[in-house]
mmCIF file of C-alpha atoms in Angstrom:
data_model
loop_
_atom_site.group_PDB
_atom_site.id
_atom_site.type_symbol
_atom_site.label_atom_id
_atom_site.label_comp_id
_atom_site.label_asym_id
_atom_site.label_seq_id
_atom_site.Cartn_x
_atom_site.Cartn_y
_atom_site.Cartn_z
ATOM 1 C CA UNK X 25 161.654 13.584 -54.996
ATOM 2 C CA UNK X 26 162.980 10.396 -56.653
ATOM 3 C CA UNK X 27 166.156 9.435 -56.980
ATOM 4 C CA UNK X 28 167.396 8.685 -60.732
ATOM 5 C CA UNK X 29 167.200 5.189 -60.711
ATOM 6 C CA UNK X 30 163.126 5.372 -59.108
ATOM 7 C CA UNK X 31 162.525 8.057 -61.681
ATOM 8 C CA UNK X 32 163.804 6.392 -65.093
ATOM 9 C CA UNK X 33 164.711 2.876 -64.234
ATOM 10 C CA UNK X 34 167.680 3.004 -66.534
ATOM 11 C CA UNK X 35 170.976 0.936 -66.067
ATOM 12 C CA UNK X 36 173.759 0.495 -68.725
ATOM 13 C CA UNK X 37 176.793 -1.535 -67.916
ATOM 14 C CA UNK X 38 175.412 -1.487 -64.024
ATOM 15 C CA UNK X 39 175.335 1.844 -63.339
ATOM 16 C CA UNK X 40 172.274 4.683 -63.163
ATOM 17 C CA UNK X 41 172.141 6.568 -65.944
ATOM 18 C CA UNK X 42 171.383 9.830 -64.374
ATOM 19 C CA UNK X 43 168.506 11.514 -67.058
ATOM 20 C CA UNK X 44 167.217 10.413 -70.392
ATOM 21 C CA UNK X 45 169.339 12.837 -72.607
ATOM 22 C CA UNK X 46 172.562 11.488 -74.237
ATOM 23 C CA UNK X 47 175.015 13.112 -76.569
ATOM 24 C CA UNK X 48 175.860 11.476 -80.222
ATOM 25 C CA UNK X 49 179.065 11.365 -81.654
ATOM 26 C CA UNK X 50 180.612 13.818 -84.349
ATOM 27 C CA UNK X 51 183.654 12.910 -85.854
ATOM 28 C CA UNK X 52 186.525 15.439 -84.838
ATOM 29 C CA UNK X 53 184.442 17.144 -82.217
ATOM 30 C CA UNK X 54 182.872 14.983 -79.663
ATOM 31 C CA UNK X 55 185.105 13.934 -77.261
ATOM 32 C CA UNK X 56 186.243 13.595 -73.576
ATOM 33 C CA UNK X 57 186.841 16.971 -73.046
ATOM 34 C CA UNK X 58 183.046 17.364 -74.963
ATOM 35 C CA UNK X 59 181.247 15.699 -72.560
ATOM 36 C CA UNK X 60 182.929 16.557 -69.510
ATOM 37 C CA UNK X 61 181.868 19.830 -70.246
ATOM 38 C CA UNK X 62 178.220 18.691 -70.194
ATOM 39 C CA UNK X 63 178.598 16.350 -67.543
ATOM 40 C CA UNK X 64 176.008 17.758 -65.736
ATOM 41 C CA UNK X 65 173.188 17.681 -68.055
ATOM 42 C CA UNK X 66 173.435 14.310 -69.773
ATOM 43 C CA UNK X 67 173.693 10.775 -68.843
ATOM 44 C CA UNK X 68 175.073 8.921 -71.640
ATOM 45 C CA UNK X 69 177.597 10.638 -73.940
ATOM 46 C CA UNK X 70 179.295 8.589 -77.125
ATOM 47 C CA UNK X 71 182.817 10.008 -78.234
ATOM 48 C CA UNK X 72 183.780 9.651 -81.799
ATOM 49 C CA UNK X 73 183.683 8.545 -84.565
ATOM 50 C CA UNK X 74 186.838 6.802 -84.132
ATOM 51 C CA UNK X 75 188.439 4.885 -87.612
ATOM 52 C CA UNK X 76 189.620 1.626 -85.335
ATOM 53 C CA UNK X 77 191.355 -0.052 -88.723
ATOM 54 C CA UNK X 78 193.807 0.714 -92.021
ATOM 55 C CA UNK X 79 190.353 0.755 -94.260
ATOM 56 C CA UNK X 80 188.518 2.933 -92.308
ATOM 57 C CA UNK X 81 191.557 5.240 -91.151
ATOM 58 C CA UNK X 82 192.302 5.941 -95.341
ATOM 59 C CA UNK X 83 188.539 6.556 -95.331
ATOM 60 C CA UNK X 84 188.837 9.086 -92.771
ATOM 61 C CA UNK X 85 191.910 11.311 -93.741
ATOM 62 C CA UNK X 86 189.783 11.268 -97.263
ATOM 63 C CA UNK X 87 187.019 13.022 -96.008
ATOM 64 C CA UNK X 88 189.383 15.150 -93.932
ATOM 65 C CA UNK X 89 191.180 16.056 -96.746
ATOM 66 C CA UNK X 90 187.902 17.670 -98.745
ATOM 67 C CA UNK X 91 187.945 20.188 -95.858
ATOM 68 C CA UNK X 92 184.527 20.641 -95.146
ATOM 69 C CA UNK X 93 184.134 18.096 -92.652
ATOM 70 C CA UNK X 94 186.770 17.139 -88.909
ATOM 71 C CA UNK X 95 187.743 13.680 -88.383
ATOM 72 C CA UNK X 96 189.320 12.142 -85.504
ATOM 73 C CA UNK X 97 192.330 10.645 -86.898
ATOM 74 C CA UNK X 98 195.218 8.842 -85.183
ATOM 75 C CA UNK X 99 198.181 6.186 -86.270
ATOM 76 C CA UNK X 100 196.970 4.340 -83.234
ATOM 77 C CA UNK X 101 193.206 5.062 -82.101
ATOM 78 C CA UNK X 102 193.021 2.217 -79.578
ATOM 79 C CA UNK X 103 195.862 4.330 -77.057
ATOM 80 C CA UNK X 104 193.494 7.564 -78.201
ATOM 81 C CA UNK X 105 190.524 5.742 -76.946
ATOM 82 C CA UNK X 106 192.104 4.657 -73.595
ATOM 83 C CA UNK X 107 193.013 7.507 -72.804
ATOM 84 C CA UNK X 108 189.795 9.409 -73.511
ATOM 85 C CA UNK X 109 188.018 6.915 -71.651
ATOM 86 C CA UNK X 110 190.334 7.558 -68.670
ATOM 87 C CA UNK X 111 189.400 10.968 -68.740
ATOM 88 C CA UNK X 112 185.864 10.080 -68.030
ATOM 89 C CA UNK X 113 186.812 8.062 -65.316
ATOM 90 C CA UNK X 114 185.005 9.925 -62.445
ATOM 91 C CA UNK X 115 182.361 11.432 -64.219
ATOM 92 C CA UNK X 116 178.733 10.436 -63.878
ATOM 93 C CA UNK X 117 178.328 10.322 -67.612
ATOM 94 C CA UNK X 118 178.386 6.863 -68.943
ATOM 95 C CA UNK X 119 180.779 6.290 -71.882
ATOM 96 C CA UNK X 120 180.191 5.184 -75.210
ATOM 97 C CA UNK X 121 182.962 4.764 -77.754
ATOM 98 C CA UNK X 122 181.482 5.481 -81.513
ATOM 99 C CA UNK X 123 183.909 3.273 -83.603
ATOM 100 C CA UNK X 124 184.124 2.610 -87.519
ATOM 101 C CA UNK X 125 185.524 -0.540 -88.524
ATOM 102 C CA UNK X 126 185.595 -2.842 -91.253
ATOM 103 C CA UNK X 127 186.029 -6.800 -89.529
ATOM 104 C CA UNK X 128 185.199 -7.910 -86.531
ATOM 105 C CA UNK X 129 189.036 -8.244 -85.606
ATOM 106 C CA UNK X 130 189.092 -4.906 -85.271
ATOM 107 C CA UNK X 131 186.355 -4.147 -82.849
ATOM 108 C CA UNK X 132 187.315 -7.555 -81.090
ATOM 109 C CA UNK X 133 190.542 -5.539 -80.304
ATOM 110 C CA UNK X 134 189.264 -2.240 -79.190
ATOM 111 C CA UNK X 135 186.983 -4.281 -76.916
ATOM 112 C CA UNK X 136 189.884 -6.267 -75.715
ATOM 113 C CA UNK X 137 191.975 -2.789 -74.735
ATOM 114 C CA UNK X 138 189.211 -0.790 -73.535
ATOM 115 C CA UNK X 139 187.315 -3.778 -71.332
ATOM 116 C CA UNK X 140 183.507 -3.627 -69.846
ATOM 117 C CA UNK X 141 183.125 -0.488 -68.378
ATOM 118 C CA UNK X 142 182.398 0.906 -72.134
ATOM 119 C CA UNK X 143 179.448 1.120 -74.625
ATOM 120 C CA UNK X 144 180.475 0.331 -78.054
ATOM 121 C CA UNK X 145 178.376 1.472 -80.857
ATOM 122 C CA UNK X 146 179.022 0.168 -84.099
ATOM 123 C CA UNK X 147 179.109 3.428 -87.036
ATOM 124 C CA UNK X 148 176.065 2.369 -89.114
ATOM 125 C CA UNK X 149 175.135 5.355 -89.525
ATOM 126 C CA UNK X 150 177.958 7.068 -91.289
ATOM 127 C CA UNK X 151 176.755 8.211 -95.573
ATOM 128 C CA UNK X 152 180.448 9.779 -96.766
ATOM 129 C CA UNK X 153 181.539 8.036 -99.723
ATOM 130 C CA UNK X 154 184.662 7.198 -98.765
ATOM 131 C CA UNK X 155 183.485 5.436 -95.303
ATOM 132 C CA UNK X 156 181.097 3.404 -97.356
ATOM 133 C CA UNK X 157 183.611 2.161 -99.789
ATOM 134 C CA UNK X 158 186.048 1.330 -96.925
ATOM 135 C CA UNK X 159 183.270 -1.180 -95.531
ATOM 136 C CA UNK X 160 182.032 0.807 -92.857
ATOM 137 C CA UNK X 161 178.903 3.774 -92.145
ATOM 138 C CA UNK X 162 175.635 2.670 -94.243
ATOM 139 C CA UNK X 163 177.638 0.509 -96.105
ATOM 140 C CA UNK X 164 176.753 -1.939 -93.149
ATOM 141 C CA UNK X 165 172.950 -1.307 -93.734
ATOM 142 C CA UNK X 166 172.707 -2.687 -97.165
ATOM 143 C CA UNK X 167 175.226 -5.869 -95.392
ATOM 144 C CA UNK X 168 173.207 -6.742 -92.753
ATOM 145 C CA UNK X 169 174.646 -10.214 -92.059
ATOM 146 C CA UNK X 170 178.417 -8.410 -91.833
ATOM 147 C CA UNK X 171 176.926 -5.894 -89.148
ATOM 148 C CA UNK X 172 175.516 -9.005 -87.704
ATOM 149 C CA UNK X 173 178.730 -10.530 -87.403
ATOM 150 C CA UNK X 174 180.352 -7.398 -85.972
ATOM 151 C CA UNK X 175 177.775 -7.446 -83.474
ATOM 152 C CA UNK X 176 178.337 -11.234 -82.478
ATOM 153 C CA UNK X 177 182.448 -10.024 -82.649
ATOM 154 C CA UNK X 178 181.992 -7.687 -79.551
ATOM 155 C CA UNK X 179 179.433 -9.805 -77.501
ATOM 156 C CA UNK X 180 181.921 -12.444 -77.331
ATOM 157 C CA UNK X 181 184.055 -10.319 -75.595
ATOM 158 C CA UNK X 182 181.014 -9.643 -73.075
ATOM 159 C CA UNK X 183 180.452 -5.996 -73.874
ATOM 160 C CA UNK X 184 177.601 -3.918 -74.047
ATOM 161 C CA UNK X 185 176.981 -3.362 -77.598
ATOM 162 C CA UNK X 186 175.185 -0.209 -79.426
ATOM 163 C CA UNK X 187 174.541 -0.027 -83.373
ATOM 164 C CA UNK X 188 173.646 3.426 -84.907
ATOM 165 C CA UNK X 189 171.620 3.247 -87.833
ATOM 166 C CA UNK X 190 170.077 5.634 -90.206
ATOM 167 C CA UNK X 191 166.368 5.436 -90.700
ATOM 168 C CA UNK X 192 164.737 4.076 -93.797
ATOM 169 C CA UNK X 193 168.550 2.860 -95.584
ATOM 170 C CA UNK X 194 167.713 -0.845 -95.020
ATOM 171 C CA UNK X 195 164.952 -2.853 -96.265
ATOM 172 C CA UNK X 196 163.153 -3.237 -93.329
ATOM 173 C CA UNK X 197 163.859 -1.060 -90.338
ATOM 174 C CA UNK X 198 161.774 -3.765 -88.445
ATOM 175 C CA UNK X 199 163.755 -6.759 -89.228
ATOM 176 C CA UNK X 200 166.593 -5.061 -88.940
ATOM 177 C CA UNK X 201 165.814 -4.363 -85.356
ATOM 178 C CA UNK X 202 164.672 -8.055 -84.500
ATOM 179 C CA UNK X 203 167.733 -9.268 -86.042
ATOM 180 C CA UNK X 204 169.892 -7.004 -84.096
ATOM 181 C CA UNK X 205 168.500 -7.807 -81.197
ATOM 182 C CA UNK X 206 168.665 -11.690 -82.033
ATOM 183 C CA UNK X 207 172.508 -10.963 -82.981
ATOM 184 C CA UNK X 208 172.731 -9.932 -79.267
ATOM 185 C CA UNK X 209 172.920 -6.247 -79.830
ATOM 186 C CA UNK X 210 171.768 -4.307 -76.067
ATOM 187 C CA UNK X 211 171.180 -0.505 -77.802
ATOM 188 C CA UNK X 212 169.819 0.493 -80.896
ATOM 189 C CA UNK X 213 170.352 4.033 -81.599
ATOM 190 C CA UNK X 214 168.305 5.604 -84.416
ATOM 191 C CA UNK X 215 168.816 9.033 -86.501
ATOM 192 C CA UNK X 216 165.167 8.957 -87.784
ATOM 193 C CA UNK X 217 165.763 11.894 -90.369
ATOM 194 C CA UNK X 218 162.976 12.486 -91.679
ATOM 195 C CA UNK X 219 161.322 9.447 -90.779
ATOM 196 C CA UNK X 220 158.737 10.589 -87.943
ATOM 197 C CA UNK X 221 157.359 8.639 -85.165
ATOM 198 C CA UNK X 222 155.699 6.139 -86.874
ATOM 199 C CA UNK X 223 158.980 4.343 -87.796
ATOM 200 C CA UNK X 224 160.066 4.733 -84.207
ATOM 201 C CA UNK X 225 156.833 3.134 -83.304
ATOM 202 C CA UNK X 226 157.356 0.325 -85.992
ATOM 203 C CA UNK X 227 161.033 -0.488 -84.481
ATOM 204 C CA UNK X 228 160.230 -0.659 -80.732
ATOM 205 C CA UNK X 229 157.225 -3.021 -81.606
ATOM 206 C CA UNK X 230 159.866 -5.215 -83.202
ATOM 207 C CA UNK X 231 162.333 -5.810 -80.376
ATOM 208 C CA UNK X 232 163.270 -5.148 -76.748
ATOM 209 C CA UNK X 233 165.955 -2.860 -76.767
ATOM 210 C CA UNK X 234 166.766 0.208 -75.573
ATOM 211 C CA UNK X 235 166.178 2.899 -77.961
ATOM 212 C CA UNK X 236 168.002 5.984 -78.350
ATOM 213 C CA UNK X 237 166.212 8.438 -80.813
ATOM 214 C CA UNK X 238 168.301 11.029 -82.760
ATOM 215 C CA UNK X 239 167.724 13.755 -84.880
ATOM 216 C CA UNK X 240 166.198 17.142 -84.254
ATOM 217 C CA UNK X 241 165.559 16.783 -80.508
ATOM 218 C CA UNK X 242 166.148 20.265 -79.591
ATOM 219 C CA UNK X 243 162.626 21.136 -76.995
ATOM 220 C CA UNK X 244 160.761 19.543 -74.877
ATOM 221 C CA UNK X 245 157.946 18.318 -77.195
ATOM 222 C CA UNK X 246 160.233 17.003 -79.615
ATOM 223 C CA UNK X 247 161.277 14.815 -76.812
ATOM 224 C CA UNK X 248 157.985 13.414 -75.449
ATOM 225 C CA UNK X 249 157.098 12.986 -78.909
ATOM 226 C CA UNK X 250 159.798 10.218 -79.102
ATOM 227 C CA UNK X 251 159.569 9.051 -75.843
ATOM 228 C CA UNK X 252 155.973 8.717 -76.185
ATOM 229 C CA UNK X 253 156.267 6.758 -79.381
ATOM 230 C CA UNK X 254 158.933 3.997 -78.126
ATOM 231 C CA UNK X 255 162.597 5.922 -77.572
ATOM 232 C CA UNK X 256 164.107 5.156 -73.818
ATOM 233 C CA UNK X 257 166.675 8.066 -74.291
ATOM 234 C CA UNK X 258 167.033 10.776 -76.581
ATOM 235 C CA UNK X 259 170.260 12.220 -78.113
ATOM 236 C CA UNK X 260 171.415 14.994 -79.161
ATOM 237 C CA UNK X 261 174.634 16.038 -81.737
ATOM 238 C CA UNK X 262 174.785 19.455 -83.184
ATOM 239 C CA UNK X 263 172.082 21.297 -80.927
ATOM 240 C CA UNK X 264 174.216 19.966 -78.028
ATOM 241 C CA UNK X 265 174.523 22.869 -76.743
ATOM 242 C CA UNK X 266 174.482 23.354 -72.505
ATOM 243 C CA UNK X 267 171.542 25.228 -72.664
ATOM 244 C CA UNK X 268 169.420 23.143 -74.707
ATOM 245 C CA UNK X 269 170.525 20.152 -72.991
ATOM 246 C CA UNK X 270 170.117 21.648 -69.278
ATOM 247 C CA UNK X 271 166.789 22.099 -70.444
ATOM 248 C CA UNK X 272 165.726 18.999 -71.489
ATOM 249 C CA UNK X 273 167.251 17.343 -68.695
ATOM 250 C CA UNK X 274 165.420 19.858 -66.355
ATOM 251 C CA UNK X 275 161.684 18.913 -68.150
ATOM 252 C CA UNK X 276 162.130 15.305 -68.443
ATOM 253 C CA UNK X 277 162.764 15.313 -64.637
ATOM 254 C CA UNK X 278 160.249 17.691 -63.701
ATOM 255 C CA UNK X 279 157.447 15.212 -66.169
ATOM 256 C CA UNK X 280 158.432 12.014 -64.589
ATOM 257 C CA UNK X 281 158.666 13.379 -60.846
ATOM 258 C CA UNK X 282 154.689 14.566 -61.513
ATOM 259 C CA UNK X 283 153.512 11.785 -63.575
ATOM 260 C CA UNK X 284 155.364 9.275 -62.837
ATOM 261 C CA UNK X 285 156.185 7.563 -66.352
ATOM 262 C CA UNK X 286 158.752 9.212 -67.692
ATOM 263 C CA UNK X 287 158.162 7.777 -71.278
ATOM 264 C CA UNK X 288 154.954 6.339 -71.152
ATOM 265 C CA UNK X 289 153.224 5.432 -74.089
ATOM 266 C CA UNK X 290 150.573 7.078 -76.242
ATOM 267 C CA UNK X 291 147.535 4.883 -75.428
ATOM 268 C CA UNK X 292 146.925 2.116 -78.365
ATOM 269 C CA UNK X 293 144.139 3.848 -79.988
ATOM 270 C CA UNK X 294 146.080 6.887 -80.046
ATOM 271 C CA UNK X 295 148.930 5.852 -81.955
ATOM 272 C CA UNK X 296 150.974 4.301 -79.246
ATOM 273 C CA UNK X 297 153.282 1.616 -79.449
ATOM 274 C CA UNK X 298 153.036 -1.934 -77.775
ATOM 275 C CA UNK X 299 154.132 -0.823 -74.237
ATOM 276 C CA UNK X 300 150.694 0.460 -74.351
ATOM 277 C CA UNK X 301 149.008 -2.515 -73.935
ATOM 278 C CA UNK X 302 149.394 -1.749 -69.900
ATOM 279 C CA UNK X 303 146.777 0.728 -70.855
ATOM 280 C CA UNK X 304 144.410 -1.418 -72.865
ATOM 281 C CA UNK X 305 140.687 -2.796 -72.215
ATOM 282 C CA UNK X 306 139.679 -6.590 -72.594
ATOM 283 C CA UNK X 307 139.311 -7.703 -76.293
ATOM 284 C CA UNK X 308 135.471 -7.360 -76.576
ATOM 285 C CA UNK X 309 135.181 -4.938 -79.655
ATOM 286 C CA UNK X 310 136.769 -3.839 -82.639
ATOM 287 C CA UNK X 311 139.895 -1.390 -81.693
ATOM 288 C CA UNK X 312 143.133 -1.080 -83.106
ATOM 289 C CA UNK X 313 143.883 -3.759 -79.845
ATOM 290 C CA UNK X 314 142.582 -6.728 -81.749
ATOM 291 C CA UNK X 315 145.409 -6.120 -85.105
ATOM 292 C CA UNK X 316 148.286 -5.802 -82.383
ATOM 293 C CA UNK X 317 147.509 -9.394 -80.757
ATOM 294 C CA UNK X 318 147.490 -10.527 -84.337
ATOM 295 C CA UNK X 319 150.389 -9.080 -85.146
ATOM 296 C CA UNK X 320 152.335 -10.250 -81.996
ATOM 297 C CA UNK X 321 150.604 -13.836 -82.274
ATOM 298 C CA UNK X 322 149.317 -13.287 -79.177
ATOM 299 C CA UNK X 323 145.905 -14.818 -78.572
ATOM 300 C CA UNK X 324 142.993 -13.141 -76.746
ATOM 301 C CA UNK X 325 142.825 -15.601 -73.653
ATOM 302 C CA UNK X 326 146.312 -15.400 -73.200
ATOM 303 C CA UNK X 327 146.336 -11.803 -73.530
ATOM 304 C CA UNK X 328 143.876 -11.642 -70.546
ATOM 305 C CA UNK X 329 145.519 -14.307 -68.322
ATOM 306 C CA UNK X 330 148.919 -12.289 -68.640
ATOM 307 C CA UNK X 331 147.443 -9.182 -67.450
ATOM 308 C CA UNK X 332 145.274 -10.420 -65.007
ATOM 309 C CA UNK X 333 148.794 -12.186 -63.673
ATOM 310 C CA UNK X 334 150.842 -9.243 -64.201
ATOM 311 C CA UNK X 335 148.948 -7.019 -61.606
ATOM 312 C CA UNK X 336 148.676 -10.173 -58.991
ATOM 313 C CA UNK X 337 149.703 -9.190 -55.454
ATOM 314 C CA UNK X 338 150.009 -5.561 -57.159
ATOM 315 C CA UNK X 339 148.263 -1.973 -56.501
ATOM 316 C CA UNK X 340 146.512 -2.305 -59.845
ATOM 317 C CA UNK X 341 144.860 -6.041 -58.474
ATOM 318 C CA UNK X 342 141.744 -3.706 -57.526
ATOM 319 C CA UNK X 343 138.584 -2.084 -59.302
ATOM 320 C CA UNK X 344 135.694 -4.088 -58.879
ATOM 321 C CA UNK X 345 133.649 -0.896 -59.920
ATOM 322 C CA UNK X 346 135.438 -0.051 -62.973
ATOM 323 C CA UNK X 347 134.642 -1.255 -66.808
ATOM 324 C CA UNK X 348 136.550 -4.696 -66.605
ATOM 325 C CA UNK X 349 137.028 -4.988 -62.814
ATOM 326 C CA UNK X 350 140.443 -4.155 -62.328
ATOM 327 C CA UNK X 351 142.801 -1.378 -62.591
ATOM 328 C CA UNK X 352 144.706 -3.651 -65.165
ATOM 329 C CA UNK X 353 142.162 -2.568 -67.807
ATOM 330 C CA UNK X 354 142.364 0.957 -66.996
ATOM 331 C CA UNK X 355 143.720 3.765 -69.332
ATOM 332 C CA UNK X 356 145.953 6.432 -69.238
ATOM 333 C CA UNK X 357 145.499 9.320 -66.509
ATOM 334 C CA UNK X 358 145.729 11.733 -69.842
ATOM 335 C CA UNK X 359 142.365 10.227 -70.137
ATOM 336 C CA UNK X 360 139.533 10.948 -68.036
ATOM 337 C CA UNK X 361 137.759 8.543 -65.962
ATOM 338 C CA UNK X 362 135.391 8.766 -63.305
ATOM 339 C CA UNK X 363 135.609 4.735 -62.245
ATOM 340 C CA UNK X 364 139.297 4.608 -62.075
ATOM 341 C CA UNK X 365 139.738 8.065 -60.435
ATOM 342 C CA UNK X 366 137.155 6.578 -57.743
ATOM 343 C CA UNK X 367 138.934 3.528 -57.728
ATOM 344 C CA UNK X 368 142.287 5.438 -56.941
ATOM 345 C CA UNK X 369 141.078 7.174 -53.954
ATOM 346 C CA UNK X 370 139.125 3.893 -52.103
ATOM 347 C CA UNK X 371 142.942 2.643 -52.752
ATOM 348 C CA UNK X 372 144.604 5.520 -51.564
ATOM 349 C CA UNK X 373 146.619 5.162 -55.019
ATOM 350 C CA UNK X 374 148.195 8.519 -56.591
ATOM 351 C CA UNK X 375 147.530 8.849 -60.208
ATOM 352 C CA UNK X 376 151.841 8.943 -60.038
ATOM 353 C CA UNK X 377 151.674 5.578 -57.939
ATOM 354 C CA UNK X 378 149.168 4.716 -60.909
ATOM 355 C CA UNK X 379 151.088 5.353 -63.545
ATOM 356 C CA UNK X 380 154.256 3.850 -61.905
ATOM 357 C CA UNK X 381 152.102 0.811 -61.542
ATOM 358 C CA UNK X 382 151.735 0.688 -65.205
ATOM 359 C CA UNK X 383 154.894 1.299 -65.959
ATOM 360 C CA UNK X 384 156.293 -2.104 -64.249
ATOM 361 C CA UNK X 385 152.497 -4.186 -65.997
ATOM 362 C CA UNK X 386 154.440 -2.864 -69.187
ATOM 363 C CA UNK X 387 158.099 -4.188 -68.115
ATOM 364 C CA UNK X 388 155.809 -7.573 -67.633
ATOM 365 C CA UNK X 389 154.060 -7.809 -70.822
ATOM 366 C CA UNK X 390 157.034 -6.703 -72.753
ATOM 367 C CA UNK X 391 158.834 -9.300 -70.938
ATOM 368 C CA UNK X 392 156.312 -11.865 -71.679
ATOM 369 C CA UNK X 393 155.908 -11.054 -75.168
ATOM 370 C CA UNK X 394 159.635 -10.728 -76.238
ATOM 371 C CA UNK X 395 161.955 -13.435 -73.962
ATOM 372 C CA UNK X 396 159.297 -15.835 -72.544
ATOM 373 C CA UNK X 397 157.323 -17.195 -75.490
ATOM 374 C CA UNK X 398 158.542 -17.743 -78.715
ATOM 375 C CA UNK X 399 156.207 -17.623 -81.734
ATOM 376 C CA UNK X 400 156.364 -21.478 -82.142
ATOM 377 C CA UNK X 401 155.297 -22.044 -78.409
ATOM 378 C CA UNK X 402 152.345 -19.816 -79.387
ATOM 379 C CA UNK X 403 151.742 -21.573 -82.817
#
């Protein structure tokens, strides 16, 4: 058995997070006292929404007042926050804070009370009226440069910054992303509605950062489905429920201990996203492998030279009898392969080793692609 860290190779704010499942906020519900109860299931939990400023706080005893929806709603939400945080002190559950806010000043000051050992998420995601008027919620997603400059606000403070959007509100989901990312954003968390997988797929070719993917995760193959299509964690809000969450937790474990990859990628002909170029042939014919080194600006030599590098010194720096001579053309042990599966064997290699193997030739070229080489340098 792995231990969480060997099994999903996820760390927020230098900790483990213990499984891929996370909870989302709900405003008036989610809470310390939430999560704790759920503790043992999750591994990321984000209490809130919390109204951090006059605007937003108006815009919040509004919708309370309508009735059909709870708020969280306090003359001073930055002593509320401390002290739910402090409740979650000794749990294993990493913390997220959901805040709405209007200026940077104000999240500036909730990062200055609550410190480091938080997540803050910017509300992006929020569609009552009365949110969007204050300045806050998808009011933020037709403002993209004031998000922006809420998202520089916190980093300057050296925090570990979230931003939940709603699919398909901006323009471009894809810039979006990239600009998020450039802004200095660490998490983007995405209720993809009724978007589907192919806009999941569309954001994590656009950036580096970890995904959480929202809405309607409530089995096991809703799950992989998102996992396999770019998300690094999934969350969960209304169908929160322990058993539903004990249950995912349970799979997701129980996949990654047997193959290895917790969230590996479909393969690129399949749909899959650019992580799947671990899994990907030499550029010799017409496949959909050709478009996405276009599309990155990523030409064909160099393409070949950075995998060929990225399994140096490795388990997959073997295979003179398969297609390309080396494991780091091989696909996917979903498909079947009588070279490889040879190849394994002579090498004493597990197709879990195998897939592990991938996983970290993926960490490389994703690494390569997004932070070493600018599109300029490749120009």
């Amino acid at each position: 058995m792995m231990d969480a860290f060997d099994r999903f190779g996820l760390l927020i704010n230098d900790r483990v997070v213990r499984t891929p499942v996370a909870i989302a906020s709900m405003a008036g519900i989610v809470d310390a006292a939430y999560l704790l109860e759920r503790a043992d299931h999750i591994g990321l939990g984000f209490i809130g929404g919390y109204s951090i400023d006059r605007p937003t706080m108006e815009a919040a005893r509004s919708v309370a007042s309508e009735g059909d929806r709870k708020e969280f709603i306090f003359e001073d939400p930055v002593a509320e926050l401390k002290a739910q945080v402090a409740k979650m002190a000794d749990s294993s559950v990493i913390p997220g804070v959901s805040l709405r806010g209007s200026s940077p000043e104000a999240f500036r000051a909730v990062a200055r009370a609550l410190g480091t050992a938080v997540v803050y998420e910017i509300d992006a995601h929020c569609r009552q009226p009365a949110m969007v008027e204050a300045g806050a919620g998808e009011y933020y997603l037709r403002h993209t440069e004031k998000l922006l400059a809420e998202v520089r606000a916190l980093k300057e403070e050296g925090v570990t910054v979230s931003v939940k959007i709603r699919s398909g509100v901006a323009d471009d989901d894809r810039v979006l992303a990239e600009n998020l990312w450039h802004a200095g954003a660490d998490i983007l968390h995405v209720d993809l509605m009724d978007s589907g997988t192919a806009k999941l797929r569309q954001i994590r070719n656009s950036c580096p950062l970890m995904i959480i993917a929202n809405n309607s995760i409530n089995n096991f193959d809703r799950m992989r489905d998102m996992l396999s299509h770019g998300a690094d964690i999934v969350s969960l809000a209304r169908q929160s429920d322990e058993r539903t969450l004990a249950g995912l937790d349970a799979a997701i474990t129980r996949y990654a201990d047997e193959e290895g990859w917790y969230n590996s990628p479909k393969q690129l002909c399949r749909g899959g996203d650019i992580r799947a170029l671990t899994f990907c042939c030499m550029p010799v014919k017409e496949c959909p492998l050709i478009p996405m080194l276009s599309r990155i600006d990523l030409p064909r030599d160099e393409y070949i030279q950075m995998k060929l590098n990225g399994v140096k010194g490795t388990p997959l720096d073997t295979g003179s009898q398969t297609c390309f001579g080396s494991l780091a053309w091989c696909c996917k042990t979903s498909s079947p392969c009588m070279f490889r599966d040879m190849t394994l064997k002579q090498a004493g290699l597990s197709r879990k080793e195998y897939m592990r193997q991938k996983r970290d030739l993926s960490d490389t070229i994703m690494g390569r692609i997004f932070h070493d080489v600018s599109p300029d340098e490749r120009s």
